[in-house]
Amino acid sequence: MPPKAIGKGKQVAPKGKARGKVPGKDGDDMTDMGDGTDQDDWIHSKALVKPEDQLDLSEQQLKEEFTRILTANNPHAPQNIVRYSFKERQYKQISSVDQLAIHFALDGNMLHKDSDEAKRQMAKLGMPDAVQSEHAGSEGGEGAGAGAADGEDAKEEGKDEGRDDAATPAPAAASGGGKKLTNQFNYSERASQTYNNPYRERGTATEPPPRATFSGSVTQWEIFDAYNEDFEKQEKNKEKKVIPGRQAEEKTRKKLTITETQSDDVTRIQNAAQIVERMVNQNTYDDIAQDFKYWDDPSDEYRENEGTLLPLWRFTFEKAKKLAVTSLCWNPKYKDLYAVSFGSYDFMKQGNGMILFYSLKNPSFPEFIYETDSGLMCLDVHPEHPYLVVVGYYDGSVGVFNIECKEPVHRCTAKNGKHTDPVWQVRWQKDDLENNHNFYSISSDGRIVQWTIIKNELIYQDVIQLTLPEAPAEGPDGTKVSTVGCGTAFDFHKKNDYMFLVGTEEGKIHTCSKAYSSQFLDTNLAHNMAVYQVRWNPWHPDIYITCSADWTVKIWEVSNKTTVDTNSENVENVSSRKALFTFDLNNSVGDVAWAPYSSTVFAAVTADGKVFVYDLNVNKYEPLCEQMVAVKKKTKLTHIEFNPVYPIIIVGDDRGNVTSLKLSPNLKKMPKEKKGQPAMDPAQREQLEIAKLDKLLNMVREPTEGSKPPPATEKK
Amino acid sequence: MATEVEDTLKRIQAHKGVIGIIVVNADGIPIRTTLDNSTTVQYANLLTQLTQKARSVVRDIDPQNDLTFLRVRSKKHEIMVAPEKDYLLIAIQNPQET
């Protein structure tokens, strides 16, 4: 502005007139004038210089007075602002227009000391004296005000001052208020740009973990097995706690079991092999198996008093072909298992013996095989312990076999009570008072011996000697040699265990008691030749049957004489009672057996290969069935046994064969149950059977004194 | 013991109508056979699966029950399977043979 001011001053002096003439024009002329007359200024010439574009006006025109009015109107403000009025729906001119013109505006930096920003700044900058701050603030305010008042002239200076002053009072005010509590959370953000590290990617490739697919199934039995295992573990833990001493045993056992499993693979499938063998056999002998189970000869309905025997399986064994079947015994526990003893009845041809256990489920091969050095004559399976088998040898000894061992568990020796002649029959007895097993044996040497197994030893005790009633024979020297009878068979009473029957080679039947060792209760001259078998009736307590080499089978009743005759003279008075029934079978009868299901049925085998089955209820004199069973001629049938459960019989012959036969319906007539009544219990059945037999017997018994002879007398 | 089992297996093999027997162990691998290799492998594989399924059926119905043996009778012959604890004994028989 200063150059303009100088310019004004200069031009006023020389150009007073010119100015007066043209006052309305702007100062634009002046500048032009100033530029053009620069050279002439120092001359101070008074010559009138006219600019070229100056208007030529007359003097009158030059003296014309123009009035100028100074108003407060803003010359730049528009005068015709129009606004749309929605009320009148047209543009209307605004009546008054704002005439304010701002020439200069300066924004100040002043803050009220009580404002937030001021307080913040004070807190930041510390806390100088509050009084000083006030002064500073007032001075700053004045300075600022002065700066503002200068207006255009002091614009820049004022600004600077104002800013500085504004800055100082602000922190001063802030510091002055520093004693007050500052708000910690009211923070100002301060950002700073850190160096951004460049990103680098880093990776490693690993081998994928090995994957395996796992699948499982859950079924009822898997859950059951899991629970069982858990239970067993718990049990083991309990046991371990209770009996810690047995751990050593368990360990040794475990070792044993481990070695066992690792060894022979083949041994493990023993059971499976047995099952498969039976299955294969069942397939081969399928028809026989079906017959065994289901066949009932329908033609029996048309044959009233006849029955037949259907041949089922035939059991043979290679090594036993030369031997004769000497005894048969069904296993008391397993109804399909039976034991056969092999030996030889021929005095001249004595060889080995054998025990075979056969099962009906496997007809082609025996279940158990035991070989002995001497022929076996008899065999018995213990009723309570089916694994114990007692056998009698031809050489007079007895042995006890345990099925698990090949060798006999016990074998008596010559010193130990061995018989001097073949043992014809052995029979287990009930355990004695000390729970020792014991059995009886009978032999041709005339002794009946009781053997007891005490602490793994056989101890014998002579029960009875079969003395002959005749006077002792005189030997060649004249010495008296006592002769004894030869026992061939015996049977113990079903109910009264102490009473038993003995059959001898002379044909006599002695009734004996375990209690009396010297005397017989009774003697019965039964047969003319040796008695081969004597059996009590399973139902009736007083009836027994005998068979003999004299071709007969006889049924007897125990006489009423139960007192022991101590008078030796009376020993000779052997009762020669008549048998209740006598049957002539046309050949030597090897064996006779009662049927377990009826008190009137029995079967017998003869040396000509025939089997006879009688039912006294149906026919008292003739057999219901007389059938040739042996395949080859000249085969003697040696033994017969009824199966306790199934309607079959097994027959042994002297060629080592055992044949099984099924009884036809006529042969197995059992008392019929009346409809609507509950099944018979054993006691009832027994009564029935006994009654049935008694009825028969009444017809054949000899009339007692005082009673009238029954009308139907016996026929022979 | 082992000889008895061997004897039994020989007897089965010699029995009338028996075509062959196979003993399979727990892994399904035949350890003893009287048939040719390919047939054996096939029988072993298929029958192991069938036996497992049959056993599963029996035990699912009553977990205390267990499979004793399995017989499959076809037109030509009969396959008999007796499962043991870890083993399987398979016998193939033609029952009609006289």
Coordinates of C-alpha atoms in Angstrom, one line a residue, chain B:
Chain B
M1 CA -3.8 -135.5 21.6
A2 CA -2.6 -134.2 18.3
T3 CA -2.5 -137.7 16.9
E4 CA -6.1 -138.4 17.9
V5 CA -7.2 -135.2 16.2
E6 CA -5.2 -136.1 13.1
D7 CA -6.8 -139.5 13.1
T8 CA -10.2 -138.0 13.4
L9 CA -9.5 -135.7 10.4
K10 CA -8.2 -138.6 8.4
R11 CA -11.3 -140.7 9.2
I12 CA -13.5 -137.8 8.2
Q13 CA -11.7 -137.5 4.9
A14 CA -11.9 -141.2 4.3
H15 CA -15.6 -141.3 5.1
K16 CA -18.0 -142.2 2.4
G17 CA -19.0 -139.2 0.3
V18 CA -16.6 -136.6 1.8
I19 CA -15.1 -134.4 -0.9
G20 CA -12.7 -132.5 1.2
I21 CA -12.0 -130.8 4.5
I22 CA -10.5 -127.4 5.3
V23 CA -9.2 -126.0 8.5
V24 CA -9.3 -122.2 8.7
N25 CA -7.6 -120.2 11.4
A26 CA -8.8 -117.0 13.0
D27 CA -7.4 -114.8 10.2
G28 CA -9.4 -116.6 7.6
I29 CA -6.4 -118.3 6.2
P30 CA -6.7 -122.0 5.5
I31 CA -4.0 -123.9 7.3
R32 CA -4.9 -127.4 6.3
T33 CA -6.8 -128.6 3.3
T34 CA -7.4 -131.6 1.1
L35 CA -8.7 -129.6 -1.8
D36 CA -6.9 -127.5 -4.4
N37 CA -5.7 -124.1 -3.6
S38 CA -8.1 -121.9 -5.5
T39 CA -11.2 -123.8 -4.2
T40 CA -9.8 -123.8 -0.7
V41 CA -9.2 -120.1 -0.7
Q42 CA -12.7 -119.4 -2.0
Y43 CA -14.4 -121.7 0.4
A44 CA -12.4 -120.3 3.3
N45 CA -13.2 -116.8 2.5
L46 CA -16.9 -117.2 1.9
L47 CA -17.6 -119.5 4.7
T48 CA -15.8 -117.4 7.2
Q49 CA -18.0 -114.5 6.4
L50 CA -21.1 -116.7 6.4
T51 CA -20.2 -118.2 9.8
Q52 CA -19.6 -114.8 11.3
K53 CA -22.9 -113.6 10.1
A54 CA -24.7 -116.7 11.3
R55 CA -23.1 -116.4 14.7
S56 CA -24.0 -112.7 14.8
V57 CA -27.6 -113.7 14.1
V58 CA -27.8 -116.3 16.8
R59 CA -26.1 -114.2 19.4
D60 CA -28.0 -111.1 18.6
I61 CA -31.3 -112.8 19.4
D62 CA -29.9 -114.2 22.6
P63 CA -26.4 -113.2 23.6
Q64 CA -26.0 -116.2 25.9
N65 CA -26.5 -118.5 23.0
D66 CA -23.8 -119.4 20.5
L67 CA -23.5 -121.1 17.2
T68 CA -22.7 -124.9 17.4
F69 CA -22.5 -125.7 13.7
L70 CA -23.8 -124.6 10.4
R71 CA -25.0 -126.9 7.5
V72 CA -25.7 -125.6 4.1
R73 CA -27.3 -128.3 1.9
S74 CA -27.3 -127.7 -1.8
K75 CA -28.3 -129.7 -4.8
K76 CA -24.9 -131.2 -5.3
H77 CA -23.5 -131.5 -1.8
E78 CA -23.6 -130.4 1.8
I79 CA -21.2 -128.0 3.4
M80 CA -20.7 -128.4 7.1
V81 CA -19.0 -125.8 9.2
A82 CA -18.1 -126.4 12.8
P83 CA -16.7 -123.2 14.5
E84 CA -14.2 -123.5 17.2
K85 CA -13.0 -120.7 19.4
D86 CA -10.6 -119.3 16.8
Y87 CA -10.8 -121.9 14.2
L88 CA -13.2 -123.2 11.6
L89 CA -13.5 -126.7 10.4
I90 CA -15.2 -127.1 7.0
A91 CA -16.3 -130.4 5.5
I92 CA -17.9 -130.9 2.2
Q93 CA -19.8 -134.1 1.7
N94 CA -22.0 -135.6 -1.0
P95 CA -24.6 -137.4 1.1
Q96 CA -26.2 -139.3 -1.7
E97 CA -23.2 -141.2 -2.6
T98 CA -23.6 -144.9 -2.1

